[in-house]
Coordinates of C-alpha atoms in Angstrom, one line a residue:
Chain K
E1 CA 0.0 0.0 0.0
P2 CA 1.4 3.4 -0.9
E3 CA 2.6 5.5 2.0
V4 CA 4.2 8.8 2.9
T5 CA 7.7 8.4 4.0
Q6 CA 9.7 10.9 6.1
T7 CA 13.4 11.3 6.9
P8 CA 15.0 11.6 9.3
S9 CA 13.0 10.0 11.9
H10 CA 14.8 11.9 14.6
Q11 CA 17.2 14.9 14.3
V12 CA 19.0 16.6 17.1
T13 CA 20.4 20.1 16.3
Q14 CA 21.8 23.1 18.0
M15 CA 19.8 26.3 18.3
G16 CA 20.5 28.5 15.3
Q17 CA 21.3 25.7 13.0
E18 CA 19.4 25.0 9.7
V19 CA 17.4 21.8 9.5
I20 CA 15.8 20.2 6.4
L21 CA 13.1 17.6 6.9
R22 CA 12.3 15.4 3.9
C23 CA 9.1 13.8 2.8
V24 CA 8.2 11.6 -0.1
P25 CA 4.4 11.9 -0.6
I26 CA 2.2 9.3 -2.3
S27 CA 3.1 9.5 -6.0
N28 CA -0.3 10.5 -7.5
H29 CA -1.3 12.9 -4.8
L30 CA -1.6 16.6 -5.6
Y31 CA -1.8 18.4 -2.2
F32 CA 1.0 18.4 0.3
Y33 CA 1.1 19.6 3.9
W34 CA 3.3 20.0 6.9
Y35 CA 1.9 19.8 10.4
R36 CA 3.7 19.8 13.7
Q37 CA 2.9 18.4 17.1
I38 CA 4.6 19.6 20.2
L39 CA 4.9 16.7 22.6
G40 CA 1.5 15.6 23.9
Q41 CA -0.3 18.6 22.4
K42 CA -2.5 19.3 19.4
V43 CA -1.6 18.8 15.8
E44 CA -0.9 22.3 14.2
F45 CA -1.2 23.2 10.6
L46 CA 1.9 24.8 9.1
V47 CA 1.6 25.0 5.4
S48 CA -0.2 23.5 2.4
F49 CA 1.4 23.2 -1.1
Y50 CA -0.3 22.7 -4.4
N51 CA 0.8 23.1 -8.0
N52 CA 4.3 24.0 -6.9
E53 CA 3.4 26.8 -4.7
I54 CA 2.3 27.5 -1.2
S55 CA -1.5 27.7 -1.1
E56 CA -2.0 28.4 2.6
K57 CA 0.2 28.9 5.6
S58 CA -0.4 29.5 9.3
E59 CA 1.0 32.2 11.5
I60 CA 3.5 29.7 12.8
F61 CA 5.0 29.5 9.3
D62 CA 7.1 32.6 9.5
D63 CA 10.2 33.6 7.5
Q64 CA 12.3 31.0 9.2
F65 CA 10.3 28.3 7.4
S66 CA 10.3 27.4 3.7
V67 CA 9.0 24.4 1.7
E68 CA 10.2 23.1 -1.6
R69 CA 9.3 20.3 -4.1
P70 CA 12.6 20.2 -5.9
D71 CA 12.2 17.2 -8.1
G72 CA 8.6 16.1 -8.4
S73 CA 8.9 13.5 -5.7
N74 CA 10.4 15.0 -2.6
F75 CA 8.7 17.6 -0.5
T76 CA 11.0 19.4 2.0
L77 CA 10.5 21.7 5.0
K78 CA 13.5 23.9 5.9
I79 CA 13.9 25.7 9.1
R80 CA 16.6 28.3 8.6
S81 CA 17.6 29.1 12.2
T82 CA 16.1 26.7 14.7
K83 CA 14.8 27.9 18.1
L84 CA 14.2 25.8 21.2
E85 CA 10.5 26.1 20.6
D86 CA 10.8 24.5 17.2
S87 CA 11.3 21.2 19.0
A88 CA 8.4 19.0 18.0
M89 CA 7.3 16.2 15.8
Y90 CA 6.8 17.3 12.2
F91 CA 4.4 15.4 10.0
C92 CA 4.2 15.5 6.3
A93 CA 0.8 14.6 4.7
S94 CA -0.6 14.4 1.2
S95 CA -4.0 14.0 -0.4
W96 CA -5.2 13.1 -3.8
G97 CA -8.2 15.1 -4.5
A98 CA -9.9 18.0 -2.7
P99 CA -7.4 19.7 -0.4
T100 CA -9.2 18.6 2.6
G101 CA -10.2 15.1 1.8
E102 CA -8.5 12.2 3.5
L103 CA -5.0 13.1 4.5
F104 CA -2.3 10.4 4.4
F105 CA 0.4 11.1 7.1
G106 CA 4.0 10.0 7.3
E107 CA 5.4 8.7 10.6
G108 CA 6.9 12.0 11.4
S109 CA 10.3 13.5 12.0
R110 CA 11.1 14.3 15.6
L111 CA 13.2 17.5 15.9
T112 CA 15.0 18.2 19.1
V113 CA 16.7 21.7 19.4
L114 CA 19.3 22.0 22.1
Chain J
S1 CA -10.1 28.8 21.7
Q2 CA -9.7 26.2 19.0
Q3 CA -11.9 24.8 16.3
G4 CA -12.1 21.2 17.4
E5 CA -12.1 20.0 21.0
E6 CA -12.5 16.4 22.0
D7 CA -14.2 15.3 25.1
P8 CA -13.3 13.6 27.3
Q9 CA -9.6 14.2 27.1
A10 CA -8.9 10.7 28.4
L11 CA -11.0 7.6 28.7
S12 CA -10.2 4.2 30.1
I13 CA -12.4 1.2 29.5
Q14 CA -12.4 -2.5 29.5
E15 CA -12.1 -4.6 26.4
G16 CA -15.5 -5.3 24.9
E17 CA -17.0 -2.1 26.1
N18 CA -18.0 0.7 23.8
A19 CA -16.1 4.0 23.7
T20 CA -17.7 7.3 22.8
M21 CA -15.7 10.4 22.1
N22 CA -17.2 13.8 21.4
C23 CA -15.9 16.7 19.4
S24 CA -17.2 20.2 19.4
Y25 CA -16.3 22.9 16.9
K26 CA -17.0 26.6 16.4
T27 CA -17.3 27.6 12.8
S28 CA -19.3 26.2 9.9
I29 CA -17.6 23.2 8.2
N30 CA -17.6 21.3 5.0
N31 CA -16.6 18.1 6.6
L32 CA -15.3 16.6 9.8
Q33 CA -12.8 13.7 10.0
W34 CA -11.6 11.5 12.7
Y35 CA -8.0 10.3 13.0
R36 CA -6.2 7.9 15.2
Q37 CA -2.6 8.2 16.4
N38 CA -0.7 5.4 18.1
S39 CA 1.9 6.6 20.5
G40 CA 4.8 8.2 18.7
R41 CA 3.4 7.4 15.3
G42 CA 1.7 9.2 12.4
L43 CA -2.0 9.9 12.2
V44 CA -4.2 7.5 10.4
H45 CA -7.5 8.5 8.8
L46 CA -10.5 6.7 10.2
I47 CA -13.6 8.3 8.7
L48 CA -14.9 11.4 7.0
I49 CA -18.4 12.8 7.4
R50 CA -19.7 15.6 5.3
S51 CA -21.8 18.5 6.5
N52 CA -24.9 17.2 4.8
E53 CA -24.5 13.8 6.5
R54 CA -25.8 12.9 9.9
E55 CA -24.4 9.4 10.5
K56 CA -21.8 7.2 9.0
H57 CA -20.5 3.7 9.8
S58 CA -17.2 2.0 9.1
G59 CA -16.7 -1.4 10.6
R60 CA -16.9 -1.0 14.4
L61 CA -16.9 2.8 14.0
R62 CA -20.0 5.0 14.0
V63 CA -19.7 8.7 13.6
T64 CA -22.5 11.2 14.0
L65 CA -22.6 14.9 13.1
D66 CA -25.0 17.5 14.4
T67 CA -24.3 20.7 12.6
S68 CA -26.9 22.6 14.6
K69 CA -25.0 21.9 17.8
K70 CA -21.6 22.0 16.0
S71 CA -20.7 18.6 17.4
S72 CA -19.7 15.1 16.4
S73 CA -19.3 11.8 18.2
L74 CA -17.2 8.8 17.4
L75 CA -18.4 5.5 18.8
I76 CA -16.1 2.5 18.8
T77 CA -18.1 -0.7 19.6
A78 CA -16.7 -3.8 21.1
S79 CA -13.4 -2.2 21.9
R80 CA -10.1 -4.1 21.8
A81 CA -6.8 -3.5 23.5
A82 CA -5.4 -2.6 20.0
D83 CA -7.8 0.4 19.9
T84 CA -5.6 2.0 22.6
A85 CA -4.5 5.3 20.9
S86 CA -5.2 9.0 20.7
Y87 CA -8.1 10.0 18.6
F88 CA -8.4 13.4 16.9
C89 CA -11.2 15.2 15.2
A90 CA -10.3 17.5 12.4
T91 CA -12.5 20.0 10.6
E92 CA -12.5 21.6 7.2
T93 CA -14.0 25.0 7.7
Q94 CA -16.2 26.6 5.0
G95 CA -14.8 29.6 3.2
G96 CA -12.1 28.1 1.0
S97 CA -9.5 27.3 3.6
E98 CA -7.4 24.3 2.6
K99 CA -6.3 23.2 6.0
L100 CA -7.7 20.7 8.4
V101 CA -7.9 22.0 11.9
F102 CA -7.2 19.4 14.5
G103 CA -8.4 19.2 18.1
K104 CA -6.2 18.4 21.0
G105 CA -7.0 14.7 20.9
M106 CA -8.4 12.2 23.3
K107 CA -6.4 9.4 24.8
L108 CA -8.3 6.1 24.8
T109 CA -7.0 3.2 26.9
V110 CA -8.6 -0.2 26.5
N111 CA -7.6 -2.6 29.2
P112 CA -7.5 -6.3 28.4

């Protein structure tokens, strides 16, 4: 069964460092998302991406964040200068049809900022 | 205040019992979805109910939606220990937003 894959599963970084989280969405999906979940808390929307551009972003998604789909398969989230409060589980998701039909999530990338 | 809030926040039951989780939301929606998350894992879609639907079934799951009360419930019948997980409701709000807004989630523990 097709699945969304994310790498790395866990990354530890120093505050101020750049981090790139990678995702391979399901191949025929058209809509791509990043969500994050701070430990034990709610799942927060970061950004949606369609037709090679950002279609919606939240207030969390400030200038430190960027997304890219460089090669038609990977979908990356870059955090330019990490802060302690960026520590969270980051989930990539994709969907085929309408932007808010069923979302297929990856297993997440845990980011720890020291 | 957030769009989707599950109630109760934690529920512990015995295997074989039914589990009911409630979700309230604030704005008009196009659809409401329920997701499950095992500890430390990704979210898995369970069921989607559209705003013009009142009830939907999928296996041991039954979802209801009351748009007049802005609430939904998820019923898991004949629970199993493997149903132990966190459950989230998520809403697609009307007005062209492309994001799903998730609630805080509810921790269900099914004791064998």
